[in-house]
Amino acid sequence: SPSFSISADFVAEHNARLEGAISEDYDALKRALARHGIDADALVQKVMAFSVAIPTWGVGTGGTRFARFPGPGEPRNVVEKIDDCAVIQLLARATPTISPHFPWDKVDDYAALREQAAGHGLAFDAVNSNTFQDQPGQELSYKFGSLSHTDARVRAQAIAHNVECIEIGRKLGSKALTVWIADGSNLAGQSNLTRALDRYIDAMREIVAALPADWRVFLEHKLYEPAFYSTVISDWGTSFAVAQELGPKAHCLVDLGHHAPNVNIEQIVARLVRFNKLAGFHFNDSKYGDDDLDSGSVEPFRLFLVFNELIDAERRRVEGFAPAYMIDQSHNVTDPIESLMQSAIELQRAYAQALMVDRAAIEAAQDANDALGAHLELKRAFTTDVSPLLAVARMRAGGAIAPIAAYRASGYRARKARERPIVGGTSAGIV
Ligand code: AOS
Ligand code: ZN
Ligand code: ZN
Ligand code: ZN
């Protein structure tokens, strides 16, 4: 039986009730921005062009090492995950791409998967490999590492998996491979810090050699977890040095939760841009570490400052500047579809606010050493409520003015709960 989907008519009806109010709010904002020489309609155009990828695992309920509380109607396979990604894009219009993960999303027919996605106006972004857990039937274990393992046979297995991910990615139309490894150690002395990195670099060289000419590889560093004493790719310094050794196809990915406490992430972004090594982002938010909380939910100002650096780079027309955006969150207590829509909106918000910074004014203040004046230029942009502008961008793109309200009114989740009964425990491929 055909599965339930939200119709364009439903979205239009929902919008009809909100359109009057949002137009009034937008017109007021437009006049306020015009007084600062900012063209609101041009901003709307930019926001409409903004896009961030949804990871396939993001539409499932996340969990912790203590428990996972599955929500009703969770997607049970990649086909159903794509259906959920389609809802997010239909309503919020900021997420036209999907980032798949293997082997979780393994199927026989990738052409069919690509077709299904295209039918919803979706394409595939960076492919993610997985050498951080063992799969049923796998020959050798990753318990003591993968690409940096002491045993060459384990390294070969991990390399082969990444090469397979590239092959699948080609079929899906991807242009990048993201490599995050869980390799590291839990006890001082357990691992030789230098030799482990040497083994990783040698393994990565083989993966880079397997990349098609127009592909890039994204190296994702992480300070700790699951290894708690040391990780092989622990910080942006290691990531950057390795990317340099691996050559022009290798770039450094910034997952907002993967840094030392209190580190200045926006400055790391600026450094990576300066050296042409910024791959892109895994967006999320955190209070303590790799919390994987919803984007913009804890530190919206930090998110804005990251986008401020990105806009600065864009304005300076930095050669080869094309960061890839993805949301990487664990939704433990919310409906993942709602969290992902709201997160995409928060990213658009930070983007729109950063676009509103008067670059000439802030540079003049910086050059004149007017510290507070420069800061106030940022704050003026950050404290402007651009919500009406974001709503108008969604509406003009065919989406919902109020995506979460529309989603709730649609009854999508309740319908899926009936269509997707879970047989025997929890669904696979969702962590
Ligand atoms: C892990 O901490 C990283 O953030 C990964 O990017 C990602 O969450 C993982 O590959 C998905 O399982
Ligand atoms: Zn404890
Ligand atoms: Zn990540
Ligand atoms: Zn993470």
Short mmCIF file of C-alpha atoms in Angstrom, two decimals, residues 115-400:
data_model
loop_
_atom_site.label_atom_id
_atom_site.label_comp_id
_atom_site.label_asym_id
_atom_site.label_seq_id
_atom_site.Cartn_x
_atom_site.Cartn_y
_atom_site.Cartn_z
CA GLU A 115 15.82 7.48 -7.93
CA GLN A 116 13.69 7.41 -4.80
CA ALA A 117 15.61 10.40 -3.42
CA ALA A 118 15.45 12.30 -6.71
CA GLY A 119 11.70 11.76 -6.75
CA HIS A 120 11.58 13.88 -3.59
CA GLY A 121 14.02 16.43 -5.03
CA LEU A 122 16.83 15.02 -2.89
CA ALA A 123 20.43 14.17 -3.78
CA PHE A 124 23.26 12.45 -1.89
CA ASP A 125 26.02 14.28 -0.09
CA ALA A 126 29.20 12.95 1.57
CA VAL A 127 29.33 9.21 2.24
CA ASN A 128 30.24 8.17 5.80
CA SER A 129 32.25 5.05 6.50
CA ASN A 130 31.98 3.02 9.68
CA THR A 131 34.94 1.26 11.22
CA PHE A 132 33.91 2.06 14.79
CA GLN A 133 31.79 -1.04 15.37
CA ASP A 134 31.85 -4.65 14.25
CA GLN A 135 29.24 -5.90 11.82
CA PRO A 136 27.71 -9.38 11.79
CA GLY A 137 29.91 -11.72 9.80
CA GLN A 138 32.87 -9.37 9.80
CA GLU A 139 36.18 -11.22 9.73
CA LEU A 140 38.34 -9.08 12.03
CA SER A 141 37.36 -6.89 14.97
CA TYR A 142 37.80 -3.14 15.36
CA LYS A 143 37.94 -3.44 19.14
CA PHE A 144 41.54 -2.16 19.13
CA GLY A 145 41.22 0.21 16.21
CA SER A 146 40.76 0.25 12.47
CA LEU A 147 42.91 2.37 10.16
CA SER A 148 45.57 2.67 12.88
CA HIS A 149 45.32 -0.91 14.15
CA THR A 150 48.55 -2.70 15.01
CA ASP A 151 47.54 -5.61 12.78
CA ALA A 152 47.98 -4.90 9.06
CA ARG A 153 45.09 -7.23 8.22
CA VAL A 154 42.65 -5.12 10.24
CA ARG A 155 43.96 -1.98 8.57
CA ALA A 156 43.47 -3.62 5.17
CA GLN A 157 39.91 -4.53 6.06
CA ALA A 158 39.18 -0.93 7.14
CA ILE A 159 40.76 0.43 3.96
CA ALA A 160 38.69 -1.95 1.84
CA HIS A 161 35.52 -0.79 3.60
CA ASN A 162 36.32 2.86 2.85
CA VAL A 163 37.05 2.01 -0.79
CA GLU A 164 33.70 0.23 -0.95
CA CYS A 165 32.03 3.36 0.46
CA ILE A 166 33.58 5.36 -2.37
CA GLU A 167 32.22 2.85 -4.90
CA ILE A 168 28.73 3.09 -3.41
CA GLY A 169 29.03 6.86 -3.25
CA ARG A 170 29.80 6.99 -6.97
CA LYS A 171 26.55 5.16 -7.66
CA LEU A 172 24.67 7.61 -5.45
CA GLY A 173 26.22 10.73 -6.96
CA SER A 174 28.29 11.69 -3.91
CA LYS A 175 31.52 13.63 -4.24
CA ALA A 176 33.10 13.15 -0.83
CA LEU A 177 33.96 10.54 1.76
CA THR A 178 33.94 11.40 5.46
CA VAL A 179 36.27 9.35 7.62
CA TRP A 180 35.79 9.37 11.35
CA ILE A 181 37.64 6.70 13.28
CA ALA A 182 37.14 5.69 16.89
CA ASP A 183 40.79 4.63 17.15
CA GLY A 184 42.67 5.60 20.27
CA SER A 185 43.57 4.27 23.68
CA ASN A 186 42.14 4.10 27.16
CA LEU A 187 45.32 3.66 29.20
CA ALA A 188 48.53 5.62 29.19
CA GLY A 189 51.11 3.41 27.50
CA GLN A 190 48.51 1.28 25.72
CA SER A 191 49.37 2.75 22.36
CA ASN A 192 52.47 4.34 20.88
CA LEU A 193 51.10 7.77 20.00
CA THR A 194 53.51 8.27 17.10
CA ARG A 195 53.34 4.83 15.56
CA ALA A 196 49.54 4.79 15.71
CA LEU A 197 49.40 8.02 13.71
CA ASP A 198 51.97 6.69 11.21
CA ARG A 199 49.79 3.65 10.58
CA TYR A 200 46.71 5.85 10.13
CA ILE A 201 48.46 8.09 7.62
CA ASP A 202 49.70 5.12 5.60
CA ALA A 203 46.19 3.66 5.53
CA MET A 204 44.65 6.99 4.56
CA ARG A 205 47.09 7.29 1.66
CA GLU A 206 45.56 4.16 0.16
CA ILE A 207 42.04 5.53 0.60
CA VAL A 208 43.03 8.85 -0.99
CA ALA A 209 44.54 6.92 -3.90
CA ALA A 210 41.14 5.31 -4.48
CA LEU A 211 39.28 8.64 -4.70
CA PRO A 212 37.92 9.65 -8.11
CA ALA A 213 39.49 12.81 -9.55
CA ASP A 214 36.62 15.11 -8.51
CA TRP A 215 36.20 13.69 -5.00
CA ARG A 216 37.43 14.98 -1.65
CA VAL A 217 37.99 13.21 1.64
CA PHE A 218 36.90 14.83 4.91
CA LEU A 219 38.93 14.00 8.01
CA GLU A 220 36.88 14.27 11.19
CA HIS A 221 38.84 14.73 14.38
CA LYS A 222 37.51 14.07 17.87
CA LEU A 223 39.13 14.72 21.23
CA TYR A 224 37.71 11.76 23.11
CA GLU A 225 35.03 9.06 23.14
CA PRO A 226 34.89 6.12 22.73
CA ALA A 227 38.62 6.22 23.49
CA PHE A 228 39.16 8.23 26.67
CA TYR A 229 42.91 8.53 27.10
CA SER A 230 43.96 9.43 23.55
CA THR A 231 42.43 9.45 20.11
CA VAL A 232 44.51 9.11 16.98
CA ILE A 233 42.92 12.11 15.23
CA SER A 234 42.39 14.13 18.36
CA ASP A 235 42.33 17.75 17.33
CA TRP A 236 42.33 20.15 14.42
CA GLY A 237 46.14 20.38 14.58
CA THR A 238 46.52 16.65 13.95
CA SER A 239 43.76 16.74 11.35
CA PHE A 240 45.39 19.66 9.58
CA ALA A 241 48.88 18.15 9.58
CA VAL A 242 47.52 14.86 8.21
CA ALA A 243 45.47 16.66 5.56
CA GLN A 244 48.65 18.47 4.47
CA GLU A 245 50.50 15.18 4.13
CA LEU A 246 47.62 13.56 2.24
CA GLY A 247 47.50 16.33 -0.34
CA PRO A 248 44.89 18.55 -2.01
CA LYS A 249 41.99 16.09 -1.83
CA ALA A 250 42.11 15.91 1.97
CA HIS A 251 40.31 18.51 4.08
CA CYS A 252 39.45 18.94 7.74
CA LEU A 253 35.90 18.59 8.97
CA VAL A 254 34.73 20.57 11.97
CA ASP A 255 32.17 18.81 14.14
CA LEU A 256 31.17 21.48 16.64
CA GLY A 257 31.20 19.02 19.55
CA HIS A 258 34.63 17.49 18.98
CA HIS A 259 36.93 20.07 20.53
CA ALA A 260 38.68 20.71 23.80
CA PRO A 261 36.49 22.60 26.29
CA ASN A 262 36.42 26.37 25.79
CA VAL A 263 38.37 26.23 22.55
CA ASN A 264 37.65 29.07 20.12
CA ILE A 265 35.94 27.13 17.33
CA GLU A 266 35.35 30.13 15.10
CA GLN A 267 39.07 30.80 15.17
CA ILE A 268 39.80 27.21 14.17
CA VAL A 269 37.42 27.75 11.26
CA ALA A 270 39.29 30.92 10.29
CA ARG A 271 42.62 29.08 10.40
CA LEU A 272 41.38 26.19 8.26
CA VAL A 273 39.96 28.66 5.74
CA ARG A 274 43.27 30.52 5.66
CA PHE A 275 45.15 27.34 4.74
CA ASN A 276 42.51 26.07 2.31
CA LYS A 277 41.79 23.01 4.40
CA LEU A 278 38.24 23.53 5.62
CA ALA A 279 36.11 20.56 4.50
CA GLY A 280 32.91 21.64 6.15
CA PHE A 281 30.86 21.01 9.27
CA HIS A 282 28.98 18.57 11.34
CA PHE A 283 26.57 20.94 13.04
CA ASN A 284 25.22 20.33 16.53
CA ASP A 285 25.43 22.05 19.89
CA SER A 286 26.85 21.16 23.27
CA LYS A 287 27.24 22.20 26.84
CA TYR A 288 30.03 19.83 27.89
CA GLY A 289 31.54 17.82 25.05
CA ASP A 290 30.29 15.77 22.13
CA ASP A 291 26.74 16.22 23.38
CA ASP A 292 25.14 16.13 19.91
CA LEU A 293 22.40 18.54 21.03
CA ASP A 294 20.26 20.44 18.55
CA SER A 295 22.06 23.18 16.60
CA GLY A 296 21.71 26.62 18.13
CA SER A 297 20.00 25.29 21.25
CA VAL A 298 22.80 26.08 23.72
CA GLU A 299 25.22 28.54 22.13
CA PRO A 300 23.51 30.40 19.28
CA PHE A 301 26.08 33.20 19.50
CA ARG A 302 28.93 30.77 18.87
CA LEU A 303 27.08 29.39 15.88
CA PHE A 304 26.66 32.93 14.58
CA LEU A 305 30.38 33.60 15.06
CA VAL A 306 31.21 30.50 13.02
CA PHE A 307 29.00 31.75 10.20
CA ASN A 308 30.54 35.18 10.56
CA GLU A 309 33.90 33.62 9.62
CA LEU A 310 32.30 31.76 6.71
CA ILE A 311 30.70 34.90 5.31
CA ASP A 312 33.98 36.73 5.74
CA ALA A 313 35.69 34.04 3.65
CA GLU A 314 32.92 34.14 1.06
CA ARG A 315 33.22 37.93 0.73
CA ARG A 316 36.99 37.68 0.33
CA ARG A 317 36.35 35.12 -2.42
CA VAL A 318 38.80 32.66 -0.91
CA GLU A 319 39.97 30.29 -3.63
CA GLY A 320 38.31 26.86 -3.51
CA PHE A 321 36.06 27.87 -0.60
CA ALA A 322 33.10 25.45 -0.68
CA PRO A 323 32.39 24.07 2.79
CA ALA A 324 30.02 21.10 3.04
CA TYR A 325 27.32 21.39 5.69
CA MET A 326 25.76 18.50 7.52
CA ILE A 327 23.74 18.21 10.75
CA ASP A 328 25.17 15.61 13.13
CA GLN A 329 22.94 15.31 16.20
CA SER A 330 21.55 12.65 18.46
CA HIS A 331 17.84 13.13 19.09
CA ASN A 332 17.11 11.32 22.31
CA VAL A 333 14.03 13.12 23.64
CA THR A 334 12.47 14.75 20.57
CA ASP A 335 10.89 13.65 17.33
CA PRO A 336 13.97 13.64 15.05
CA ILE A 337 12.02 15.21 12.19
CA GLU A 338 11.11 18.16 14.40
CA SER A 339 14.65 18.56 15.75
CA LEU A 340 16.16 18.43 12.27
CA MET A 341 13.76 21.03 10.87
CA GLN A 342 14.37 23.35 13.82
CA SER A 343 18.14 22.82 13.56
CA ALA A 344 18.12 23.66 9.85
CA ILE A 345 16.22 26.85 10.68
CA GLU A 346 18.74 27.77 13.39
CA LEU A 347 21.56 27.33 10.87
CA GLN A 348 19.73 29.55 8.40
CA ARG A 349 19.23 32.08 11.18
CA ALA A 350 22.94 32.22 12.00
CA TYR A 351 23.70 32.45 8.29
CA ALA A 352 21.23 35.29 7.68
CA GLN A 353 22.45 37.19 10.74
CA ALA A 354 26.08 36.81 9.65
CA LEU A 355 25.13 38.12 6.21
CA MET A 356 23.78 41.24 7.91
CA VAL A 357 27.13 42.25 9.39
CA ASP A 358 28.31 45.42 7.68
CA ARG A 359 31.74 44.22 6.54
CA ALA A 360 33.01 47.70 5.68
CA ALA A 361 31.86 49.08 9.03
CA ILE A 362 33.42 46.30 11.09
CA GLU A 363 36.69 46.49 9.18
CA ALA A 364 36.85 50.23 9.69
CA ALA A 365 36.27 49.74 13.42
CA GLN A 366 38.91 47.00 13.54
CA ASP A 367 41.47 49.11 11.71
CA ALA A 368 40.79 52.04 14.03
CA ASN A 369 41.12 49.75 17.07
CA ASP A 370 37.57 50.60 18.07
CA ALA A 371 37.04 47.36 19.99
CA LEU A 372 33.53 48.07 21.23
CA GLY A 373 32.44 49.57 17.92
CA ALA A 374 33.50 46.42 16.06
CA HIS A 375 31.78 44.22 18.60
CA LEU A 376 28.55 46.25 18.41
CA GLU A 377 28.47 45.73 14.66
CA LEU A 378 28.38 41.97 15.30
CA LYS A 379 25.82 42.35 18.05
CA ARG A 380 23.54 44.49 15.91
CA ALA A 381 23.35 41.64 13.41
CA PHE A 382 23.08 38.91 16.03
CA THR A 383 20.27 40.58 17.98
CA THR A 384 18.12 41.24 14.92
CA ASP A 385 15.17 38.85 14.86
CA VAL A 386 15.23 37.46 11.34
CA SER A 387 12.44 34.94 11.94
CA PRO A 388 9.98 36.64 9.53
CA LEU A 389 12.67 36.67 6.85
CA LEU A 390 13.31 32.94 7.30
CA ALA A 391 9.58 32.24 7.16
CA VAL A 392 9.22 34.20 3.94
CA ALA A 393 12.20 32.32 2.45
CA ARG A 394 10.53 29.00 3.27
CA MET A 395 7.20 30.18 1.91
CA ARG A 396 8.72 31.41 -1.36
CA ALA A 397 10.55 28.09 -1.71
CA GLY A 398 7.25 26.24 -1.38
CA GLY A 399 7.74 25.14 2.21
CA ALA A 400 5.76 25.74 5.38
#
